[in-house]
mmCIF file of N, CA and C in Angstrom:
data_model
loop_
_atom_site.group_PDB
_atom_site.id
_atom_site.type_symbol
_atom_site.label_atom_id
_atom_site.label_comp_id
_atom_site.label_asym_id
_atom_site.label_seq_id
_atom_site.Cartn_x
_atom_site.Cartn_y
_atom_site.Cartn_z
ATOM 1 N N MET I 1 8.180 -18.674 6.260
ATOM 2 C CA MET I 1 6.495 -17.893 6.506
ATOM 3 C C MET I 1 6.625 -16.785 4.646
ATOM 4 N N ALA I 2 5.209 -17.754 4.317
ATOM 5 C CA ALA I 2 5.229 -16.767 2.889
ATOM 6 C C ALA I 2 4.755 -15.324 3.616
ATOM 7 N N ASN I 3 4.863 -14.125 2.101
ATOM 8 C CA ASN I 3 4.907 -13.032 1.884
ATOM 9 C C ASN I 3 3.811 -13.067 1.988
ATOM 10 N N LYS I 4 3.221 -11.660 2.475
ATOM 11 C CA LYS I 4 1.445 -11.458 2.428
ATOM 12 C C LYS I 4 1.401 -10.565 1.580
ATOM 13 N N THR I 5 0.216 -10.287 0.600
ATOM 14 C CA THR I 5 -0.373 -9.132 -0.487
ATOM 15 C C THR I 5 -1.961 -8.949 0.619
ATOM 16 N N TRP I 6 -1.927 -7.522 0.025
ATOM 17 C CA TRP I 6 -3.096 -7.389 0.733
ATOM 18 C C TRP I 6 -3.788 -6.338 -0.151
ATOM 19 N N ARG I 7 -5.204 -6.185 -1.173
ATOM 20 C CA ARG I 7 -5.881 -5.823 -1.778
ATOM 21 C C ARG I 7 -6.164 -4.871 -0.890
ATOM 22 N N LEU I 8 -6.135 -3.146 -2.001
ATOM 23 C CA LEU I 8 -6.999 -2.212 -1.079
ATOM 24 C C LEU I 8 -7.939 -2.034 -2.015
ATOM 25 N N MET I 9 -9.479 -1.296 -1.876
ATOM 26 C CA MET I 9 -10.383 -1.201 -3.172
ATOM 27 C C MET I 9 -11.072 -0.202 -2.276
ATOM 28 N N GLN I 10 -11.752 0.266 -3.319
ATOM 29 C CA GLN I 10 -12.807 1.355 -3.282
ATOM 30 C C GLN I 10 -13.985 0.824 -3.981
ATOM 31 N N GLY I 11 -14.423 -0.182 -3.475
ATOM 32 C CA GLY I 11 -15.549 -0.022 -3.768
ATOM 33 C C GLY I 11 -15.642 -1.532 -4.673
ATOM 34 N N ASP I 12 -16.116 -1.405 -5.876
ATOM 35 C CA ASP I 12 -15.238 -2.725 -6.405
ATOM 36 C C ASP I 12 -13.817 -2.422 -7.449
ATOM 37 N N THR I 13 -13.142 -1.400 -7.024
ATOM 38 C CA THR I 13 -12.049 -0.557 -7.572
ATOM 39 C C THR I 13 -11.119 -0.853 -7.063
ATOM 40 N N SER I 14 -10.094 -1.738 -7.674
ATOM 41 C CA SER I 14 -8.632 -1.807 -6.800
ATOM 42 C C SER I 14 -8.011 -0.570 -7.158
ATOM 43 N N ILE I 15 -7.506 -0.451 -5.355
ATOM 44 C CA ILE I 15 -6.509 1.019 -5.707
ATOM 45 C C ILE I 15 -4.874 0.436 -5.828
ATOM 46 N N GLY I 16 -5.101 -0.857 -5.193
ATOM 47 C CA GLY I 16 -3.203 -1.127 -5.044
ATOM 48 C C GLY I 16 -3.446 -2.287 -4.262
ATOM 49 N N GLU I 17 -2.782 -2.469 -4.281
ATOM 50 C CA GLU I 17 -2.029 -4.122 -3.875
ATOM 51 C C GLU I 17 -0.277 -3.803 -2.831
ATOM 52 N N LEU I 18 -0.788 -4.119 -1.337
ATOM 53 C CA LEU I 18 0.341 -3.855 -0.336
ATOM 54 C C LEU I 18 1.033 -5.664 -0.307
ATOM 55 N N ARG I 19 2.418 -5.364 -0.301
ATOM 56 C CA ARG I 19 2.683 -6.817 -1.140
ATOM 57 C C ARG I 19 4.112 -6.576 0.341
ATOM 58 N N GLU I 20 4.074 -7.965 1.265
ATOM 59 C CA GLU I 20 5.160 -7.630 2.323
ATOM 60 C C GLU I 20 6.401 -8.201 1.996
ATOM 61 N N TYR I 21 7.579 -7.671 2.546
ATOM 62 C CA TYR I 21 8.994 -7.701 2.328
ATOM 63 C C TYR I 21 9.863 -8.395 3.376
ATOM 64 N N ALA I 22 9.005 -7.643 4.301
ATOM 65 C CA ALA I 22 9.919 -7.834 5.770
ATOM 66 C C ALA I 22 8.774 -7.452 7.043
ATOM 67 N N VAL I 23 9.278 -8.260 8.138
ATOM 68 C CA VAL I 23 8.237 -7.646 9.256
ATOM 69 C C VAL I 23 9.584 -7.990 10.266
ATOM 70 N N ASP I 24 9.076 -6.383 10.740
ATOM 71 C CA ASP I 24 9.721 -5.847 12.301
ATOM 72 C C ASP I 24 8.996 -5.649 13.540
ATOM 73 N N GLN I 25 8.187 -6.718 14.225
ATOM 74 C CA GLN I 25 7.147 -6.255 14.380
ATOM 75 C C GLN I 25 7.261 -5.574 15.692
ATOM 76 N N PRO I 26 6.801 -4.039 15.764
ATOM 77 C CA PRO I 26 5.099 -4.248 15.548
ATOM 78 C C PRO I 26 4.789 -4.016 13.817
ATOM 79 N N MET I 27 6.118 -3.575 12.937
ATOM 80 C CA MET I 27 6.352 -2.695 11.736
ATOM 81 C C MET I 27 5.871 -4.436 11.032
ATOM 82 N N PHE I 28 4.752 -3.745 9.640
ATOM 83 C CA PHE I 28 4.910 -5.266 8.650
ATOM 84 C C PHE I 28 5.626 -3.586 7.212
ATOM 85 N N PHE I 29 6.381 -4.295 6.728
ATOM 86 C CA PHE I 29 7.207 -3.807 5.683
ATOM 87 C C PHE I 29 6.304 -3.693 4.040
ATOM 88 N N CYS I 30 6.190 -2.703 3.811
ATOM 89 C CA CYS I 30 5.805 -3.055 2.385
ATOM 90 C C CYS I 30 5.600 -2.469 0.828
ATOM 91 N N ARG I 31 5.892 -3.168 0.077
ATOM 92 C CA ARG I 31 5.578 -2.474 -1.520
ATOM 93 C C ARG I 31 3.820 -2.167 -2.135
ATOM 94 N N PHE I 32 4.169 -0.878 -2.243
ATOM 95 C CA PHE I 32 2.627 -0.764 -3.559
ATOM 96 C C PHE I 32 2.736 -0.575 -4.866
ATOM 97 N N ILE I 33 1.601 -1.551 -5.190
ATOM 98 C CA ILE I 33 1.612 -1.532 -6.268
ATOM 99 C C ILE I 33 0.335 -0.690 -6.656
ATOM 100 N N PRO I 34 0.281 0.321 -7.539
ATOM 101 C CA PRO I 34 -0.434 0.764 -8.003
ATOM 102 C C PRO I 34 -2.003 -0.165 -8.872
ATOM 103 N N GLY I 35 -2.516 0.252 -8.594
ATOM 104 C CA GLY I 35 -4.347 -0.654 -9.455
ATOM 105 C C GLY I 35 -5.087 0.259 -10.665
ATOM 106 N N SER I 36 -6.133 -0.420 -11.018
ATOM 107 C CA SER I 36 -6.511 0.262 -12.349
ATOM 108 C C SER I 36 -7.040 1.763 -11.566
ATOM 109 N N GLY I 37 -6.968 1.793 -10.287
ATOM 110 C CA GLY I 37 -7.961 3.085 -9.384
ATOM 111 C C GLY I 37 -7.067 3.364 -8.982
ATOM 112 N N TRP I 38 -5.637 3.743 -8.973
ATOM 113 C CA TRP I 38 -4.992 4.942 -8.401
ATOM 114 C C TRP I 38 -5.431 6.215 -9.107
ATOM 115 N N ALA I 39 -4.819 6.098 -9.757
ATOM 116 C CA ALA I 39 -4.918 7.523 -10.538
ATOM 117 C C ALA I 39 -5.597 8.239 -10.183
ATOM 118 N N PRO I 40 -6.971 8.201 -10.133
ATOM 119 C CA PRO I 40 -7.917 9.478 -9.627
ATOM 120 C C PRO I 40 -7.608 9.737 -7.484
ATOM 121 N N VAL I 41 -6.908 8.491 -7.423
ATOM 122 C CA VAL I 41 -7.481 8.674 -5.482
ATOM 123 C C VAL I 41 -5.291 9.449 -5.486
ATOM 124 N N ARG I 42 -4.846 9.622 -6.216
ATOM 125 C CA ARG I 42 -3.178 9.667 -6.325
ATOM 126 C C ARG I 42 -3.255 10.632 -5.301
ATOM 127 N N ILE I 43 -2.111 11.416 -4.581
ATOM 128 C CA ILE I 43 -1.741 12.674 -4.134
ATOM 129 C C ILE I 43 -0.498 12.763 -4.308
ATOM 130 N N ASP I 44 -0.435 14.416 -5.771
ATOM 131 C CA ASP I 44 0.480 14.659 -6.127
ATOM 132 C C ASP I 44 1.554 14.865 -5.385
ATOM 133 N N GLY I 45 2.645 15.092 -5.613
ATOM 134 C CA GLY I 45 4.019 15.783 -4.647
ATOM 135 C C GLY I 45 4.285 17.216 -4.207
ATOM 136 N N ASN I 46 3.274 17.685 -5.030
ATOM 137 C CA ASN I 46 2.768 19.348 -4.242
ATOM 138 C C ASN I 46 2.009 19.016 -3.357
ATOM 139 N N SER I 47 1.445 17.647 -2.186
ATOM 140 C CA SER I 47 0.342 17.429 -1.696
ATOM 141 C C SER I 47 0.821 17.478 0.009
ATOM 142 N N ALA I 48 0.460 17.965 0.769
ATOM 143 C CA ALA I 48 1.089 16.987 1.730
ATOM 144 C C ALA I 48 0.981 15.592 2.001
ATOM 145 N N ARG I 49 1.707 14.844 1.945
ATOM 146 C CA ARG I 49 2.075 14.261 2.577
ATOM 147 C C ARG I 49 1.649 13.222 4.190
ATOM 148 N N LEU I 50 0.993 12.373 4.020
ATOM 149 C CA LEU I 50 -0.050 11.742 4.494
ATOM 150 C C LEU I 50 0.357 10.669 5.521
ATOM 151 N N ARG I 51 0.623 10.608 6.504
ATOM 152 C CA ARG I 51 1.223 9.345 7.307
ATOM 153 C C ARG I 51 0.639 8.641 8.363
ATOM 154 N N TYR I 52 0.730 7.272 8.308
ATOM 155 C CA TYR I 52 -0.373 6.568 8.864
ATOM 156 C C TYR I 52 0.478 5.515 9.931
#
């Protein structure tokens, strides 16, 4: 099975990509690669962490 890539977009701006490296159903493990639109939406280290 080929690894998958998902693009995270805000309008026409690329926020980043999620690149799958493993699957353990129901979880998909991905690496985040920031895109050109990442800086304006990034959460700094002093902010609360979001978990989904």
